[in-house]
Tab-separated table of C-alpha atoms in Angstrom:
chain	number	residue	atom	x	y	z
A	1	HIS	CA	-14.448	-4.342	1.206
A	2	LEU	CA	-12.347	-5.866	-1.530
A	3	ASP	CA	-14.905	-8.561	-2.323
A	4	ILE	CA	-17.688	-5.984	-2.636
A	5	GLU	CA	-15.573	-3.742	-4.864
A	6	LEU	CA	-14.590	-6.637	-7.120
A	7	ILE	CA	-18.222	-7.713	-7.507
A	8	ARG	CA	-19.152	-4.127	-8.430
A	9	CYS	CA	-16.295	-3.911	-10.938
A	10	LYS	CA	-17.196	-7.162	-12.657
A	11	ARG	CA	-20.904	-6.390	-12.757
A	12	TYR	CA	-20.504	-2.919	-14.239
A	13	ASP	CA	-17.324	-3.636	-16.227
A	14	LEU	CA	-15.211	-1.234	-14.146
A	15	VAL	CA	-11.517	-1.232	-13.315
A	16	CYS	CA	-9.986	-1.426	-9.870
A	17	CYS	CA	-6.474	-1.527	-8.435
A	18	LEU	CA	-5.156	-3.214	-5.335
A	19	ALA	CA	-1.865	-2.044	-3.870
A	20	GLU	CA	0.113	-3.646	-1.100
A	21	LEU	CA	2.308	-1.130	0.718
A	22	LYS	CA	5.110	-1.816	3.174
A	23	ILE	CA	6.677	0.784	5.419
A	24	ASP	CA	10.413	0.292	4.980
A	25	SER	CA	12.987	0.378	7.774
A	26	ILE	CA	10.554	-0.411	10.586
A	27	ASP	CA	12.771	-3.338	11.619
A	28	ASP	CA	15.729	-0.944	11.886
A	29	LEU	CA	13.609	1.481	13.887
A	30	ARG	CA	12.439	-1.353	16.150
A	31	ALA	CA	16.051	-2.449	16.758
A	32	THR	CA	17.231	1.098	17.435
A	33	HIS	CA	14.310	2.600	19.368
A	34	GLY	CA	12.173	-0.371	20.458
A	35	GLN	CA	8.776	-1.825	19.650
A	36	ILE	CA	6.768	1.055	21.128
A	37	ALA	CA	8.538	3.603	18.918
A	38	ALA	CA	8.138	1.404	15.840
A	39	GLU	CA	4.430	0.941	16.503
A	40	ALA	CA	3.973	4.678	17.078
A	41	VAL	CA	5.609	5.401	13.714
A	42	LEU	CA	3.423	2.771	12.017
A	43	MET	CA	0.294	4.358	13.479
A	44	GLN	CA	1.437	7.805	12.282
A	45	CYS	CA	2.050	6.332	8.835
A	46	GLY	CA	-1.477	4.913	8.798
A	47	VAL	CA	-2.958	8.257	9.772
A	48	ARG	CA	-0.855	10.073	7.178
A	49	LEU	CA	-1.757	7.561	4.459
A	50	ALA	CA	-5.444	8.006	5.297
A	51	THR	CA	-5.124	11.771	4.767
A	52	ILE	CA	-3.373	11.341	1.402
A	53	ILE	CA	-5.747	8.904	-0.313
A	54	ARG	CA	-8.955	9.852	-2.101
A	55	GLY	CA	-12.229	9.617	-0.222
A	56	CYS	CA	-13.366	6.638	-2.295
A	57	ASP	CA	-10.154	4.651	-1.702
A	58	MET	CA	-10.015	2.075	1.086
A	59	LEU	CA	-6.956	1.596	3.287
A	60	GLY	CA	-6.378	-1.100	5.892
A	61	ARG	CA	-3.460	-2.427	7.877
A	62	LEU	CA	-2.792	-6.004	6.822
A	63	ASP	CA	-0.152	-6.924	9.389
A	64	GLY	CA	3.074	-5.590	10.816
A	65	GLU	CA	4.348	-2.972	8.395
A	66	ARG	CA	1.974	-3.793	5.512
A	67	PHE	CA	-1.112	-1.928	4.374
A	68	GLY	CA	-3.638	-2.765	1.677
A	69	LEU	CA	-5.091	-0.051	-0.536
A	70	ILE	CA	-8.106	-0.497	-2.805
A	71	LEU	CA	-8.363	2.081	-5.593
A	72	PRO	CA	-11.877	1.773	-7.082
A	73	ARG	CA	-12.501	2.799	-10.690
A	74	THR	CA	-8.776	3.190	-11.238
A	75	SER	CA	-6.804	1.736	-14.135
A	76	LEU	CA	-3.319	0.386	-13.538
A	77	GLN	CA	-1.860	3.472	-15.243
A	78	HIS	CA	-3.765	5.833	-12.938
A	79	GLY	CA	-3.128	3.585	-9.940
A	80	ILE	CA	0.610	3.895	-10.520
A	81	ILE	CA	0.292	7.688	-10.583
A	82	ALA	CA	-1.752	7.622	-7.361
A	83	VAL	CA	0.612	5.373	-5.396
A	84	GLU	CA	3.697	7.236	-6.662
A	85	ARG	CA	2.137	10.408	-5.259
A	86	ILE	CA	1.416	8.647	-1.954
A	87	ARG	CA	4.963	7.252	-1.825
A	88	ALA	CA	6.518	10.681	-2.433
A	89	ILE	CA	4.363	12.436	0.160
A	90	LEU	CA	5.054	9.837	2.850
A	91	ALA	CA	8.794	9.940	2.106
A	92	ALA	CA	8.742	13.717	2.657
A	93	THR	CA	6.862	13.387	5.961
A	94	SER	CA	8.743	13.711	9.242
A	95	LEU	CA	7.355	11.414	11.937
A	96	GLY	CA	7.855	11.839	15.673
A	97	LEU	CA	9.125	9.246	18.120
A	98	PRO	CA	7.249	8.908	21.422
A	99	ASP	CA	8.780	10.676	24.432
A	100	SER	CA	11.412	12.267	22.217
A	101	ASP	CA	12.017	15.300	20.057
A	102	GLU	CA	13.634	13.034	17.472
A	103	ARG	CA	11.976	12.786	14.055
A	104	VAL	CA	12.343	10.020	11.488
A	105	GLN	CA	11.455	9.574	7.853
A	106	VAL	CA	10.346	6.341	6.247
A	107	SER	CA	10.045	5.070	2.733
A	108	LEU	CA	7.291	3.023	1.185
A	109	SER	CA	7.664	-0.030	-1.053
A	110	ILE	CA	4.627	-0.847	-3.188
A	111	GLY	CA	3.267	-3.631	-5.340
A	112	ILE	CA	0.162	-2.825	-7.379
A	113	ALA	CA	-2.147	-4.902	-9.579
A	114	ALA	CA	-5.323	-4.141	-11.486
A	115	LEU	CA	-8.477	-6.156	-11.974
A	116	GLN	CA	-8.366	-5.300	-15.671
A	117	GLU	CA	-5.367	-7.635	-16.000
A	118	THR	CA	-7.869	-10.499	-16.458
A	119	ILE	CA	-7.522	-11.676	-12.890
A	120	PRO	CA	-10.325	-14.137	-12.164
A	121	GLU	CA	-10.807	-13.621	-8.415
A	122	ARG	CA	-9.758	-11.749	-5.284
A	123	LYS	CA	-7.162	-14.310	-4.263
A	124	HIS	CA	-5.290	-13.882	-7.537
A	125	LEU	CA	-5.400	-10.088	-7.362
A	126	GLN	CA	-4.012	-10.189	-3.818
A	127	GLN	CA	-1.302	-12.675	-4.800
A	128	LEU	CA	-0.228	-10.536	-7.745
A	129	ALA	CA	-0.051	-7.352	-5.659
A	130	HIS	CA	1.913	-9.267	-3.000
A	131	ARG	CA	4.382	-10.752	-5.529
A	132	ARG	CA	4.944	-7.306	-6.938
A	133	LEU	CA	5.569	-5.939	-3.436
A	134	GLU	CA	8.133	-8.698	-2.868
A	135	ARG	CA	9.864	-7.694	-6.108
A	136	ALA	CA	9.827	-4.045	-4.989
A	137	LEU	CA	11.449	-5.026	-1.691
A	138	GLN	CA	14.119	-7.030	-3.518
A	139	ALA	CA	14.909	-3.969	-5.624
A	140	GLY	CA	15.573	-1.862	-2.508
A	141	ARG	CA	13.665	0.502	-0.267
A	142	GLY	CA	11.134	2.945	-1.652
A	143	GLN	CA	10.404	1.042	-4.849
A	144	LEU	CA	7.208	0.475	-6.838
A	145	VAL	CA	6.582	-2.585	-8.991
A	146	ALA	CA	3.558	-2.641	-11.279
A	147	GLU	CA	4.620	-4.635	-14.321
A	148	ALA	CA	3.775	-8.273	-14.914
A	149	SER	CA	5.778	-10.680	-12.841
């Protein structure tokens, strides 16, 4: 999907954002409650994220605790607003553990980049979003990094 969106953006001179999101504290949850509970929480996060995003946005699980989010026709400024909203809503969401009445809350760390930043190809956009996510994780849980790195 990302390749198609980038081709469309370049052809019609449109903007696009790519965000890399990581569900924080899954390792702690895995250590405390086990892999099945951690995976159940990740799946709930995916479902919740899918209900928060706009209909034109594209969400996919990259691996483990990471998700990719394509925000078509979205400037970096508006992308930051969108992912901040997503981050706040997910942080306020109570998620259930399997076979338990216990509920947990998670935070979301995010790196976001925009095609308008003169990024020549998909690989570079992905690398920039990933580097920004790494910087967000270094800053602590529940952080967003969008500035140049």
